[in-house]
MMTF fields as JSON, N, C-alpha, C and O atoms, coordinates in Angstrom:
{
  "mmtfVersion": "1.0.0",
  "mmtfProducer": "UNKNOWN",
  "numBonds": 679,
  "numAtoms": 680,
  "numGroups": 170,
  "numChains": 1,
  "numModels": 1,
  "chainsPerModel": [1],
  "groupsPerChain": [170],
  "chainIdList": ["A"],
  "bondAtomList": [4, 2, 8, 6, 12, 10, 16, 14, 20, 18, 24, 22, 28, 26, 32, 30, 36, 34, 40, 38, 44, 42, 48, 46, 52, 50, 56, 54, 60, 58, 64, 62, 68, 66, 72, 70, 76, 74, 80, 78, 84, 82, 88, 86, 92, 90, 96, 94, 100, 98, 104, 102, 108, 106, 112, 110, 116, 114, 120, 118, 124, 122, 128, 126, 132, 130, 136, 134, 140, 138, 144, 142, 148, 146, 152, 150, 156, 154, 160, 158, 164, 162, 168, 166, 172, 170, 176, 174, 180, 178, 184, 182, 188, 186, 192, 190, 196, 194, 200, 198, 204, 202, 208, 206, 212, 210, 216, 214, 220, 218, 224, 222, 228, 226, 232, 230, 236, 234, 240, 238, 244, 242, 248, 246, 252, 250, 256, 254, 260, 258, 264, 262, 268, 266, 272, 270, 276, 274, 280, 278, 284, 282, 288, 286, 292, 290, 296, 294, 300, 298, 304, 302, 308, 306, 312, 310, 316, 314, 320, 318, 324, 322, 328, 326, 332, 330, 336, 334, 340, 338, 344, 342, 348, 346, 352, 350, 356, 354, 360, 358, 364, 362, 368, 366, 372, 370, 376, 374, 380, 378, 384, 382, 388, 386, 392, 390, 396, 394, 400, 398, 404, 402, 408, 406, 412, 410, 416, 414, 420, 418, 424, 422, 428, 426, 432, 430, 436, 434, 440, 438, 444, 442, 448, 446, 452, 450, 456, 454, 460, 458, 464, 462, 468, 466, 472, 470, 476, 474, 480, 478, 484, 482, 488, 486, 492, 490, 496, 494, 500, 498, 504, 502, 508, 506, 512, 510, 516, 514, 520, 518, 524, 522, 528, 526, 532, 530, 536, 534, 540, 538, 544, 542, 548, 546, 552, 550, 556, 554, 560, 558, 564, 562, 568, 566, 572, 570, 576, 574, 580, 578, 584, 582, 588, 586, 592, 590, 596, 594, 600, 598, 604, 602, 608, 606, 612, 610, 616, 614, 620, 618, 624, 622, 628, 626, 632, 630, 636, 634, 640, 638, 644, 642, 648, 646, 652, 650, 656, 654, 660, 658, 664, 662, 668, 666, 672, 670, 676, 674],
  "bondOrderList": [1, 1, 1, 1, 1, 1, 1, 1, 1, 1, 1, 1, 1, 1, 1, 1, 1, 1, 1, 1, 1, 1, 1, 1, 1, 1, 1, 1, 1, 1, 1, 1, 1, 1, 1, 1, 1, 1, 1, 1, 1, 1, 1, 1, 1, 1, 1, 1, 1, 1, 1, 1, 1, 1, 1, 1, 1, 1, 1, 1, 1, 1, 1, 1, 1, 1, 1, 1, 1, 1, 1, 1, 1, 1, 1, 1, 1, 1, 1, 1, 1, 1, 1, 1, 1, 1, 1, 1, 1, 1, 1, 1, 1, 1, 1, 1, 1, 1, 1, 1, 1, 1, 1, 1, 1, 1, 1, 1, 1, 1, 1, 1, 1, 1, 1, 1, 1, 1, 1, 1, 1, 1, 1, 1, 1, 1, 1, 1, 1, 1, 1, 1, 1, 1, 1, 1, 1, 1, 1, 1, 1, 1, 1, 1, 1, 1, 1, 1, 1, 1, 1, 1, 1, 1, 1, 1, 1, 1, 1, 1, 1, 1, 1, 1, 1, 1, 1, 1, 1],
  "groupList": [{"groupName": "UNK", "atomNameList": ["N", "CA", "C", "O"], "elementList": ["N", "C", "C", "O"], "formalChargeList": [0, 0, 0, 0], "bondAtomList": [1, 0, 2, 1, 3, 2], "bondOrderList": [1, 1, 2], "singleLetterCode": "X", "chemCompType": "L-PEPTIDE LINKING"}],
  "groupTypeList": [0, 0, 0, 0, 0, 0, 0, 0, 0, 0, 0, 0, 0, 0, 0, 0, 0, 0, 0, 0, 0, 0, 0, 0, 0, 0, 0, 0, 0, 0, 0, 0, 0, 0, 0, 0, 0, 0, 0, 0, 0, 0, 0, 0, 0, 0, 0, 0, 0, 0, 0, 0, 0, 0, 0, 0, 0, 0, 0, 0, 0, 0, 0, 0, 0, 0, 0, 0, 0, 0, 0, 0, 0, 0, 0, 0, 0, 0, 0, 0, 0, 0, 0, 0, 0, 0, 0, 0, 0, 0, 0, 0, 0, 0, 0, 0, 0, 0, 0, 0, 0, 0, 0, 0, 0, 0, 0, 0, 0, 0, 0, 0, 0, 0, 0, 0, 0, 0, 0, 0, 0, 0, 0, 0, 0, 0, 0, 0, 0, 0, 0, 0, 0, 0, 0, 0, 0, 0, 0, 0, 0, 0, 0, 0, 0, 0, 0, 0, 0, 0, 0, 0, 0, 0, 0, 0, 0, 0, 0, 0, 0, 0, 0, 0, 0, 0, 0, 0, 0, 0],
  "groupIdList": [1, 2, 3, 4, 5, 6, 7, 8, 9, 10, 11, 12, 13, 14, 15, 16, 17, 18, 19, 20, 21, 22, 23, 24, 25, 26, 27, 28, 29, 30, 31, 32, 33, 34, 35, 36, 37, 38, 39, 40, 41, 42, 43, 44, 45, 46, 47, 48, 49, 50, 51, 52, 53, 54, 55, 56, 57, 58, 59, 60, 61, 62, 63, 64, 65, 66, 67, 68, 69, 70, 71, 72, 73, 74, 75, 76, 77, 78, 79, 80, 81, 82, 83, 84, 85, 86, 87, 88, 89, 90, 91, 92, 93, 94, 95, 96, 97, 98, 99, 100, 101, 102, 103, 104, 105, 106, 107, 108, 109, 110, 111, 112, 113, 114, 115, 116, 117, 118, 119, 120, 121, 122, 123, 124, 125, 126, 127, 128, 129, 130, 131, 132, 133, 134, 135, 136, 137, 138, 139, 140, 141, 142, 143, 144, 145, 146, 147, 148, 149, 150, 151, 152, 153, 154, 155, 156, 157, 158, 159, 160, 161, 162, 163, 164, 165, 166, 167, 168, 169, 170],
  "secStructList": [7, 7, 7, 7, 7, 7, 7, 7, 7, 7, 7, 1, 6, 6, 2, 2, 2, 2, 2, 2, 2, 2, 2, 2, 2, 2, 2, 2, 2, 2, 2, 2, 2, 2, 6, 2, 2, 2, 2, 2, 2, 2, 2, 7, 1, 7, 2, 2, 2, 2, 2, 2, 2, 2, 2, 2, 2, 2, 2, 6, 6, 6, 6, 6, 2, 2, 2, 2, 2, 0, 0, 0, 0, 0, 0, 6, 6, 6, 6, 6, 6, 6, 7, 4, 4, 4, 2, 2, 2, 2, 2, 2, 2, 2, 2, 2, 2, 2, 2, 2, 2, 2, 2, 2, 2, 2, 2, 2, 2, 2, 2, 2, 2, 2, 2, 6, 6, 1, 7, 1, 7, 7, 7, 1, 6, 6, 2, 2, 2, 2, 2, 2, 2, 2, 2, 2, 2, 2, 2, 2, 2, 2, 2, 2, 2, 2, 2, 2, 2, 6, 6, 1, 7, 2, 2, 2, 2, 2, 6, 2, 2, 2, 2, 2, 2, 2, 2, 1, 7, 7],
  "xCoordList": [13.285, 12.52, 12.627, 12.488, 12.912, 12.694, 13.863, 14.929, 13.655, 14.734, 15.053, 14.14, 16.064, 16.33, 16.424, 16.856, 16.093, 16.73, 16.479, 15.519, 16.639, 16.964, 15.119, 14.205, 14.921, 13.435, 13.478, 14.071, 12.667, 12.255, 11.65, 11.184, 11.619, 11.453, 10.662, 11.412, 9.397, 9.051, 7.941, 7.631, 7.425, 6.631, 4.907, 4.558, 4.343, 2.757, 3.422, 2.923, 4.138, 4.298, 4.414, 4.034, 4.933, 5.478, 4.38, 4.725, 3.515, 2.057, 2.65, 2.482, 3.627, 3.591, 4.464, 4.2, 5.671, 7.009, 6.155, 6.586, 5.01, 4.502, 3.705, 3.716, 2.879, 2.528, 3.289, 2.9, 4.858, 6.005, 5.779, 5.094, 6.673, 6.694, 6.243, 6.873, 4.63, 3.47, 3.669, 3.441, 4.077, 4.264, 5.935, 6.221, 6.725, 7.396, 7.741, 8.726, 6.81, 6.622, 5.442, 5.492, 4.418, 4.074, 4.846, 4.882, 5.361, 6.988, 7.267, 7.242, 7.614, 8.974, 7.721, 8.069, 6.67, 5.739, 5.296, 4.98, 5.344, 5.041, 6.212, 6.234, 7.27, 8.366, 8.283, 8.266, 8.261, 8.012, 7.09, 7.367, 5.812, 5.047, 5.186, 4.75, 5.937, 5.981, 7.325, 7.556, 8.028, 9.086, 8.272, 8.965, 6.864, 6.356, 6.505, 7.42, 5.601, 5.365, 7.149, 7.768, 7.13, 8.773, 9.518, 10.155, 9.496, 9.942, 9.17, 9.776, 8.067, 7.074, 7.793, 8.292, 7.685, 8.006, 9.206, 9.29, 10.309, 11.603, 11.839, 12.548, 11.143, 11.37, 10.01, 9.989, 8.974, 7.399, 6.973, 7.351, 6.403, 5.61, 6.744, 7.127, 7.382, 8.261, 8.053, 7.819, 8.199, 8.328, 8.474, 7.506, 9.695, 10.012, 8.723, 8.109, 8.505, 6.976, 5.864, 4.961, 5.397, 4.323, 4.469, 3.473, 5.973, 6.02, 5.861, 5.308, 6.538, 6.312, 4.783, 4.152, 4.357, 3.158, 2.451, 2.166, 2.143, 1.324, 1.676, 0.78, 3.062, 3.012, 2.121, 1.213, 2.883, 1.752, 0.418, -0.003, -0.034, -1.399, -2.137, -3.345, -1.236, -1.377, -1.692, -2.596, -0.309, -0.159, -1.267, -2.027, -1.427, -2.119, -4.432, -5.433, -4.199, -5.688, -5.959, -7.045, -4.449, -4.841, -4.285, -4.897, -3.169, -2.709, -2.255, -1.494, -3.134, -3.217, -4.798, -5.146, -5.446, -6.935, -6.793, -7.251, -6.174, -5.933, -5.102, -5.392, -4.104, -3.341, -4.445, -4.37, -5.562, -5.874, -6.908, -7.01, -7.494, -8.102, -7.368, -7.708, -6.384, -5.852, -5.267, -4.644, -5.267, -5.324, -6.78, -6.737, -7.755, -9.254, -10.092, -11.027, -9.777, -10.443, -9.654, -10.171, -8.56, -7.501, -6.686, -6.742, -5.574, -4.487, -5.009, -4.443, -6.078, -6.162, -7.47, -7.634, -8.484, -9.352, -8.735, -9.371, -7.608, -6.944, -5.512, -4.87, -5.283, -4.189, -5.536, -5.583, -6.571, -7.501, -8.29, -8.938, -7.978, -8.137, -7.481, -7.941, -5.903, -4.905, -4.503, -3.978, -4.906, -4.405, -5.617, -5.493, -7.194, -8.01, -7.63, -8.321, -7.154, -6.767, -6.6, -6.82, -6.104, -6.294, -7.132, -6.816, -8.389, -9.291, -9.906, -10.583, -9.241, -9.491, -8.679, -9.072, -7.077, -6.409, -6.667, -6.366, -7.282, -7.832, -8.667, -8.348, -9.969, -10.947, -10.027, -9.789, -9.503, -8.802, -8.268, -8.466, -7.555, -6.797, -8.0, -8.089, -8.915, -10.394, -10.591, -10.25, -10.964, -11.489, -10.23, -10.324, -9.543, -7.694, -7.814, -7.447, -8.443, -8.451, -9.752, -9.96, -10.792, -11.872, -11.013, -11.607, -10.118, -9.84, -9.098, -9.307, -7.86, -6.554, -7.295, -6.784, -8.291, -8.937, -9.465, -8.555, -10.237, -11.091, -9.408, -9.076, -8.987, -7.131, -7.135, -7.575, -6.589, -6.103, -7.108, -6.694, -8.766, -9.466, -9.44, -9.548, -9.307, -8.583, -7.716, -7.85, -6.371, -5.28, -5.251, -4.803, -5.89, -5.508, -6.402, -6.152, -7.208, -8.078, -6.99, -6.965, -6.2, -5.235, -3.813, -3.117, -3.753, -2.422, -3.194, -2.456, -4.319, -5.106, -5.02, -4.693, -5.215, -5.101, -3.403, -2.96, -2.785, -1.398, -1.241, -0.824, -1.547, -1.139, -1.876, -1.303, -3.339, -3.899, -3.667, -4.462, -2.498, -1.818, -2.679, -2.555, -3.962, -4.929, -4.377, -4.957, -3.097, -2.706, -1.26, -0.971, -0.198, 0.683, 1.261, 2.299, 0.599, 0.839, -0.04, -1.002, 0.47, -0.385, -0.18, 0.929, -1.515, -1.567, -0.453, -0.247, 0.167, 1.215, 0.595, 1.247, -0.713, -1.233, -2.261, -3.005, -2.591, -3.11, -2.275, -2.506, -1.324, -0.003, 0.384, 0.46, 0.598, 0.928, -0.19, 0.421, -1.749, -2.778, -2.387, -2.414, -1.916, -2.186, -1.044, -1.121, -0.133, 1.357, 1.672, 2.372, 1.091, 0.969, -0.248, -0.114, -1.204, -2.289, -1.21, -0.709, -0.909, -0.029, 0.621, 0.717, 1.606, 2.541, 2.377, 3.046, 0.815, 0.696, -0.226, -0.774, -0.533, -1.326, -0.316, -0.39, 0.538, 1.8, 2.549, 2.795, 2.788, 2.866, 2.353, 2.964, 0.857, 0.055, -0.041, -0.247, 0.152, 0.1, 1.42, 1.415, 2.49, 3.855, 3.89, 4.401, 3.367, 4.081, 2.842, 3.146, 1.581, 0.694, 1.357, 1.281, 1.889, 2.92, 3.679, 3.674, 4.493, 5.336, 4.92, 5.452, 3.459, 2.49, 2.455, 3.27, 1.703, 1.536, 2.301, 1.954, 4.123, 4.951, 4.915, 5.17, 4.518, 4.888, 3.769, 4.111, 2.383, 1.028, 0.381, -0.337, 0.586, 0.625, 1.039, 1.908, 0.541, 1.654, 1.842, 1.246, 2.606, 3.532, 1.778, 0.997, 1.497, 0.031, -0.788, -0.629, -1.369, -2.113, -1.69, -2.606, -0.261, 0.095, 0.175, -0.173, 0.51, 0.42, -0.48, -0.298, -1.999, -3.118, -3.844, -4.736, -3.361, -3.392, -2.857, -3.447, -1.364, -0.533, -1.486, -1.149, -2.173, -2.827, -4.341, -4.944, -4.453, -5.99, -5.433, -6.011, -4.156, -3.944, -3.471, -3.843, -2.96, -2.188, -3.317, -3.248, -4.484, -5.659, -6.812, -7.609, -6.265, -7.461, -6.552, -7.204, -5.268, -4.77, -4.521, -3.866, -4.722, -4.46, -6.191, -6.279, -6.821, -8.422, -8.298, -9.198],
  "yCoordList": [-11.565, -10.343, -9.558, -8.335, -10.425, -9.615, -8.549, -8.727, -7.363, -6.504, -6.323, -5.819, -6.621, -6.747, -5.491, -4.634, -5.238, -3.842, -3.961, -4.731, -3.781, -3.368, -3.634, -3.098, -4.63, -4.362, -3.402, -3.408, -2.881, -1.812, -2.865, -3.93, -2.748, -3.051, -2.13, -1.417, -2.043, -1.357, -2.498, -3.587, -1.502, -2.399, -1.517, -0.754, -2.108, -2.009, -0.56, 0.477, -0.364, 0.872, 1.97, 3.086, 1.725, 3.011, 3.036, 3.062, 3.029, 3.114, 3.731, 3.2, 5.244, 6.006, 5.213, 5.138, 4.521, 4.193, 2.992, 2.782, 1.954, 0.811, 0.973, 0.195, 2.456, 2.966, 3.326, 3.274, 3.853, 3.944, 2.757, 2.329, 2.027, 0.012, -0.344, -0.824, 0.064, -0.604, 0.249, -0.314, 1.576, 2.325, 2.02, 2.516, 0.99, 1.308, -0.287, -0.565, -0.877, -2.589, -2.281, -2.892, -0.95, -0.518, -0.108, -0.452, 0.77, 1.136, 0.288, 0.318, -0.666, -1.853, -2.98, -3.471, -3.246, -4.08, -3.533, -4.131, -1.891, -1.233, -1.469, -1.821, -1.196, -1.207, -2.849, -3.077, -3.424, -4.625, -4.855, -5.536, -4.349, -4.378, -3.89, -4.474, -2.468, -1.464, -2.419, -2.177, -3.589, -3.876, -5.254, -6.108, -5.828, -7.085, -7.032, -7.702, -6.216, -6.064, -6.623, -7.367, -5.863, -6.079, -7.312, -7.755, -8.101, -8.873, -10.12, -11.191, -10.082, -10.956, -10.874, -11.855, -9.741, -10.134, -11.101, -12.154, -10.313, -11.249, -12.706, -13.58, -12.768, -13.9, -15.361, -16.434, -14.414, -15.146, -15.544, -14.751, -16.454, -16.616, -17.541, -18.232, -17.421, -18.722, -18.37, -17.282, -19.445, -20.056, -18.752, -18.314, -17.627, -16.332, -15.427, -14.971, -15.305, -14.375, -14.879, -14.052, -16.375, -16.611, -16.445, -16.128, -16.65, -16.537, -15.227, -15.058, -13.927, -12.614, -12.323, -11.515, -12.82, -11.698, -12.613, -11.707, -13.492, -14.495, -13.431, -13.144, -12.881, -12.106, -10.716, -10.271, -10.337, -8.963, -9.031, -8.515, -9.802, -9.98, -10.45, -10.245, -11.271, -10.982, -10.116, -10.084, -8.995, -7.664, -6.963, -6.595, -6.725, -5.729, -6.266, -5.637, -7.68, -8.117, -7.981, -7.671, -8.335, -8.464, -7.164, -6.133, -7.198, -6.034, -4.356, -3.601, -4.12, -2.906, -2.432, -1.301, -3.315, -2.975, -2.284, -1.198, -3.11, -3.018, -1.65, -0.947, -1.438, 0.018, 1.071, 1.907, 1.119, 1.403, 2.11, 3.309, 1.202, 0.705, 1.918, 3.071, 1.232, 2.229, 3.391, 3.8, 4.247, 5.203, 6.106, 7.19, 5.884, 5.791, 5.966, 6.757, 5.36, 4.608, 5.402, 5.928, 5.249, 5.961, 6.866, 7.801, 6.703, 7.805, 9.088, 9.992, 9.493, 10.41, 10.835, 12.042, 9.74, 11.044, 11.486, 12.241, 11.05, 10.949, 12.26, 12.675, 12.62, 13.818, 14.954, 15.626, 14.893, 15.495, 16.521, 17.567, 15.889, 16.435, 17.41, 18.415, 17.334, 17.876, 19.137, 20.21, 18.688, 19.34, 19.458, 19.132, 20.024, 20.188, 20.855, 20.411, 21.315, 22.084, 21.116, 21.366, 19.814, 19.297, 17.817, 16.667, 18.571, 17.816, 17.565, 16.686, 18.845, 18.607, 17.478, 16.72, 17.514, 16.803, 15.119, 14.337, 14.626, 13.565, 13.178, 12.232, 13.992, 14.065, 13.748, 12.618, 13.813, 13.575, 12.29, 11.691, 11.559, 10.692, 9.568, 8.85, 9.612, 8.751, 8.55, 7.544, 9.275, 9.754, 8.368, 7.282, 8.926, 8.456, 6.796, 5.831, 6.884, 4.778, 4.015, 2.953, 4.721, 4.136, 4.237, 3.459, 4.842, 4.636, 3.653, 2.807, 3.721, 2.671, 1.508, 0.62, 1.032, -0.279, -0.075, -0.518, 0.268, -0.181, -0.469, -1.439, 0.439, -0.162, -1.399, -2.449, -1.311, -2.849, -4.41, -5.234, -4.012, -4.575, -4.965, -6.143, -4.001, -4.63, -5.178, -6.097, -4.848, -5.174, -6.57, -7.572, -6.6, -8.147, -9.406, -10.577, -8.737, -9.728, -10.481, -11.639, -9.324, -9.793, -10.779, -11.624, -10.639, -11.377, -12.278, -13.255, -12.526, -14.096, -14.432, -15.609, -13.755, -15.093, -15.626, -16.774, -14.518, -14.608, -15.908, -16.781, -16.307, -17.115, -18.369, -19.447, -18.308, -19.663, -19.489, -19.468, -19.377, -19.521, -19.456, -20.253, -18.62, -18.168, -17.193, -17.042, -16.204, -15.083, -15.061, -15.272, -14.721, -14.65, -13.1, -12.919, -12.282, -10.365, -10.066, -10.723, -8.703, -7.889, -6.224, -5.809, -5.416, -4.039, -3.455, -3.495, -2.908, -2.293, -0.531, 0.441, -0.609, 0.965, 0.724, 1.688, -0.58, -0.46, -0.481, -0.113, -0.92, -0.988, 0.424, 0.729, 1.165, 2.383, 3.185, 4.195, 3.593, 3.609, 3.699, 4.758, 2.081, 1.96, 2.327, 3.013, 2.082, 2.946, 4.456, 5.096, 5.074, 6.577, 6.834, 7.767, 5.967, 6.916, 6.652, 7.588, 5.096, 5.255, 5.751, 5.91, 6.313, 8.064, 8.662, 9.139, 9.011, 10.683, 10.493, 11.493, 9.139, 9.055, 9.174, 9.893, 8.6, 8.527, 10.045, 10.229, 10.937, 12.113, 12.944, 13.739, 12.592, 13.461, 12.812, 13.448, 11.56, 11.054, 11.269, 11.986, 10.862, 11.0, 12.446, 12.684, 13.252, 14.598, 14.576, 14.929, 14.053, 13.516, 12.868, 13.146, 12.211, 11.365, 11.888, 11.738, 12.711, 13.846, 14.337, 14.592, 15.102, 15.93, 15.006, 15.234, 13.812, 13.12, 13.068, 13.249, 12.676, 12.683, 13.842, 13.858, 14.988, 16.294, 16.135, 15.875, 16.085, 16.865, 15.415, 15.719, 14.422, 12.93, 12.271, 11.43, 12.435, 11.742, 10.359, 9.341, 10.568, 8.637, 8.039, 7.665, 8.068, 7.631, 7.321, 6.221, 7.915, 8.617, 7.594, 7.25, 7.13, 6.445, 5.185, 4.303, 4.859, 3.684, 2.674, 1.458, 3.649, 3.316, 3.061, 2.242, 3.732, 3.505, 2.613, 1.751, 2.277, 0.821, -0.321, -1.493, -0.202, -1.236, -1.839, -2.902, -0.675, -0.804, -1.61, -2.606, -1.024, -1.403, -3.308, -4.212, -3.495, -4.519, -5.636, -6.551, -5.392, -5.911, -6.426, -7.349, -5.078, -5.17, -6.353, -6.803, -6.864, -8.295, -9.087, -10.045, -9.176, -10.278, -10.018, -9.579, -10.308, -10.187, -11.388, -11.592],
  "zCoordList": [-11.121, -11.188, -9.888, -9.84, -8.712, -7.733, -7.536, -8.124, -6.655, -6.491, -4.91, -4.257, -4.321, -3.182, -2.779, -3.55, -1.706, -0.591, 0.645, 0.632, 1.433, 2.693, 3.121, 2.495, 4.381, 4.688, 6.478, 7.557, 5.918, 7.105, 8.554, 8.151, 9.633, 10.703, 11.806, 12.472, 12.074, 13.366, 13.672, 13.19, 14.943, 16.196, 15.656, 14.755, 16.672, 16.643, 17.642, 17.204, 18.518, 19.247, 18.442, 18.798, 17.341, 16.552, 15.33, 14.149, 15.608, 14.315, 13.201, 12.103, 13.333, 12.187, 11.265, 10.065, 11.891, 11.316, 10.814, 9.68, 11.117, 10.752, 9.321, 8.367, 9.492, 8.164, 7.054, 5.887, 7.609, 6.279, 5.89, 4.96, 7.001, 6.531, 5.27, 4.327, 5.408, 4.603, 3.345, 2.275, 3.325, 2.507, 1.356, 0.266, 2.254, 1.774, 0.764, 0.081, 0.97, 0.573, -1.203, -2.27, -0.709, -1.58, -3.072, -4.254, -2.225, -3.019, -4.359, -5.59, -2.961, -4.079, -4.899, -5.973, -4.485, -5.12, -6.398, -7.426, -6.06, -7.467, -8.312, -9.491, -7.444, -8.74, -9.966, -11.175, -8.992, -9.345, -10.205, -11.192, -10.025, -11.075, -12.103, -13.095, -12.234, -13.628, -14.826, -16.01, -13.834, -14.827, -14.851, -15.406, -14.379, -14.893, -16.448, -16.927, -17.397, -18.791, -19.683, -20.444, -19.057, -19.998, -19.831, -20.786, -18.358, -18.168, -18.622, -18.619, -18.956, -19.001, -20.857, -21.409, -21.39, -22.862, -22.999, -23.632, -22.062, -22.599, -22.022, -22.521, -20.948, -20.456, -20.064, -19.461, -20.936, -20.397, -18.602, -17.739, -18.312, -17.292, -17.312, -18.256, -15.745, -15.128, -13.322, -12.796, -12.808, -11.375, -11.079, -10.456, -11.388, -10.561, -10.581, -9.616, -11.738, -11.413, -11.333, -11.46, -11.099, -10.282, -9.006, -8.356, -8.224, -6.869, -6.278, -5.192, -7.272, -7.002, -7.342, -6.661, -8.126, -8.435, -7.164, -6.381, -6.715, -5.743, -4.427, -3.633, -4.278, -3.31, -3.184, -2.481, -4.216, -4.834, -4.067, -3.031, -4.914, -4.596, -3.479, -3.365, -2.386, -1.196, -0.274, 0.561, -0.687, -0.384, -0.602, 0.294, -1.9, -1.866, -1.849, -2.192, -1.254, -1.259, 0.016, 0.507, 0.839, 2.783, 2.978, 2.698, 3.437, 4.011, 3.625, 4.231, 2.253, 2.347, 2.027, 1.687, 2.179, 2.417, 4.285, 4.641, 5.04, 6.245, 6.673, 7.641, 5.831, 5.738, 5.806, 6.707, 4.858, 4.488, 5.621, 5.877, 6.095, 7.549, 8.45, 8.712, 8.742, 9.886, 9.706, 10.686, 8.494, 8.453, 8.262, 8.844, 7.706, 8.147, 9.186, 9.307, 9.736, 11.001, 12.479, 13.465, 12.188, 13.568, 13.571, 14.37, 12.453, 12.107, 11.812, 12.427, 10.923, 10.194, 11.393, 11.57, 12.29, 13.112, 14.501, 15.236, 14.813, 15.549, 15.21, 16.175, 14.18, 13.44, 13.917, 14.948, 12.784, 12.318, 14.045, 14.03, 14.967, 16.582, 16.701, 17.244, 16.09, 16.888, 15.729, 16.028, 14.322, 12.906, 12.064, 10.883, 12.635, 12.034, 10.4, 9.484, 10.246, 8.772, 7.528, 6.343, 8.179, 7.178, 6.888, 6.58, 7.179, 6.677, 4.833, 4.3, 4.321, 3.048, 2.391, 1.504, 3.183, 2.365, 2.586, 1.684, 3.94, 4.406, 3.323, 2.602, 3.105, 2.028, 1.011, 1.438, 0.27, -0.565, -0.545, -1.602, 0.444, 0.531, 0.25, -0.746, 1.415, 1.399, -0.366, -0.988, -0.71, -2.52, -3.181, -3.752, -2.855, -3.512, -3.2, -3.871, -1.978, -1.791, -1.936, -1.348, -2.909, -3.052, -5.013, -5.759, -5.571, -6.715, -6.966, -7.835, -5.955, -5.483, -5.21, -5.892, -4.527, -4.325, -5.849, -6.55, -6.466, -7.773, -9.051, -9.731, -8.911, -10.422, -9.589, -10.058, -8.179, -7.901, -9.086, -9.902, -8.396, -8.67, -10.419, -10.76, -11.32, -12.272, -12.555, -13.363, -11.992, -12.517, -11.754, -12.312, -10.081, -10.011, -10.987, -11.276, -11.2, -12.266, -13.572, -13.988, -13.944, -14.907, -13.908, -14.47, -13.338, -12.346, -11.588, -11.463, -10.976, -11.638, -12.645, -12.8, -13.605, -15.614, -15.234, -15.272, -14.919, -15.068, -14.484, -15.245, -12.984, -12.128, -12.465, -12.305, -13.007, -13.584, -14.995, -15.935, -14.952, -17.131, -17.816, -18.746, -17.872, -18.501, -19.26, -20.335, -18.993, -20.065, -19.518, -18.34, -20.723, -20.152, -20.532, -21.17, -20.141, -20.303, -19.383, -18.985, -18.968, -17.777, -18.594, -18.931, -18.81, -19.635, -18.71, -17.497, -19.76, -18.886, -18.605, -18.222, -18.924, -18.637, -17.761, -17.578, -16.995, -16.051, -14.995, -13.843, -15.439, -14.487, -13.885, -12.695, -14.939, -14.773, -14.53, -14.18, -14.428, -13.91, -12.325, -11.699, -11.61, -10.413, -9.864, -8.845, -10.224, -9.222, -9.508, -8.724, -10.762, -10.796, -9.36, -8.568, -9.288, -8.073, -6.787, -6.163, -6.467, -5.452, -4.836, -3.619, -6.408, -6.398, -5.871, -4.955, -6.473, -5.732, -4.657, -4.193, -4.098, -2.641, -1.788, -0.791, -2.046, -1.164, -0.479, 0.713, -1.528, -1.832, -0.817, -0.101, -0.85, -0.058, 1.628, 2.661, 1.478, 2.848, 3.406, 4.407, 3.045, 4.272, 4.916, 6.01, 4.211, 5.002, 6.73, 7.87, 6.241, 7.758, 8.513, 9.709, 8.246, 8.954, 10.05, 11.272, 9.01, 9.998, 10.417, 11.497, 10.135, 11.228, 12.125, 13.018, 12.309, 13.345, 14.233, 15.4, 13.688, 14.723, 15.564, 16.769, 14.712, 15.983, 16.488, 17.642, 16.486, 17.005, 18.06, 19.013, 17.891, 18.512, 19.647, 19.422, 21.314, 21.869, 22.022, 21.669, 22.503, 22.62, 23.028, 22.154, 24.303, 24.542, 23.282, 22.753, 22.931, 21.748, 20.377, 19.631, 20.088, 19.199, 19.71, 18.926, 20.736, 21.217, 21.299, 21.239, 21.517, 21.784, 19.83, 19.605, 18.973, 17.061, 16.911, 16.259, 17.446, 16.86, 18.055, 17.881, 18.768, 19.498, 18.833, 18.684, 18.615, 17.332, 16.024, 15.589, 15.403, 13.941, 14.405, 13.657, 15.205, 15.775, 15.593, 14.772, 16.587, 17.302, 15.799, 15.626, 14.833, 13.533, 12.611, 11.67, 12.74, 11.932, 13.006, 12.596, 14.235, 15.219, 16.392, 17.538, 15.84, 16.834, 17.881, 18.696]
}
């Protein structure tokens, strides 16, 4: 099931490129998820997708609650100094990860049955539910990103990838 590509690499120095990272593991975990349903028909529950979905759900229980975190918490009041204007679209994003945490919250409920062979199918429209919001969170967040790179200095980011670093290694 799994689909190989290329894994991205940055440091706690480069906060913005660490938020693609996370963005881009999102990505491929979704992809992964939207071809579970189908794969699950033709091939049922085997060793390959308990080991993937066990990751999944890693992912998205630890470290993108934490993504989540440091864009919250640092990235976005830290843009929001330098690029007041877009505070609506922040507002938005906030809104966007109190929905993205509640789909997760269903759908991992079903990928627990999955993993304690309690069910062997996952709705493929909650599926699609949670990587359509992803979509368009994603959407709205990278182009901040690129704001950040311009409006951000090296200091300034250094001191975000030291916070985000510090908030999974205390």
């Amino acid at each position: 099931m799994q689909i190989l590509e290329p894994q991205q690499f940055a440091s706690w120095n480069d906060p913005i490129e660490m938020l693609y990272t996370c963005h881009s593991k999102v990505k491929r975990f979704c992809h992964q998820l939207s071809i579970l349903p189908g794969y699950l028909e033709k091939n049922g529950v085997n060793q390959a997708v308990l080991n993937d979905v066990k990751i999944i759900l890693q992912y998205f229980n630890c470290a993108a609650p934490l993504h989540h975190d440091d864009e919250e918490k640092d990235f976005f009041p830290a843009l929001m100094l330098k690029a007041p204007e877009i505070q609506s679209q922040v507002e938005e994003l906030e809104r966007q990860h109190i929905d993205l945490h509640e789909n997760w919250r269903l759908l991992s409920e079903q990928l627990e049955d999955l993993i304690a062979q309690e069910s062997i199918s996952v709705d493929p429209a909650l599926i699609q539910r949670f990587v359509l919001g992803y979509d368009k969170h994603i959407l709205i967040e990278e182009p901040l990103f690129e704001l950040g790179k311009q409006h951000l200095t090296e200091t300034e980011l250094k001191a975000i990838g030291q916070v985000m670093s510090n908030r999974r290694h205390p």
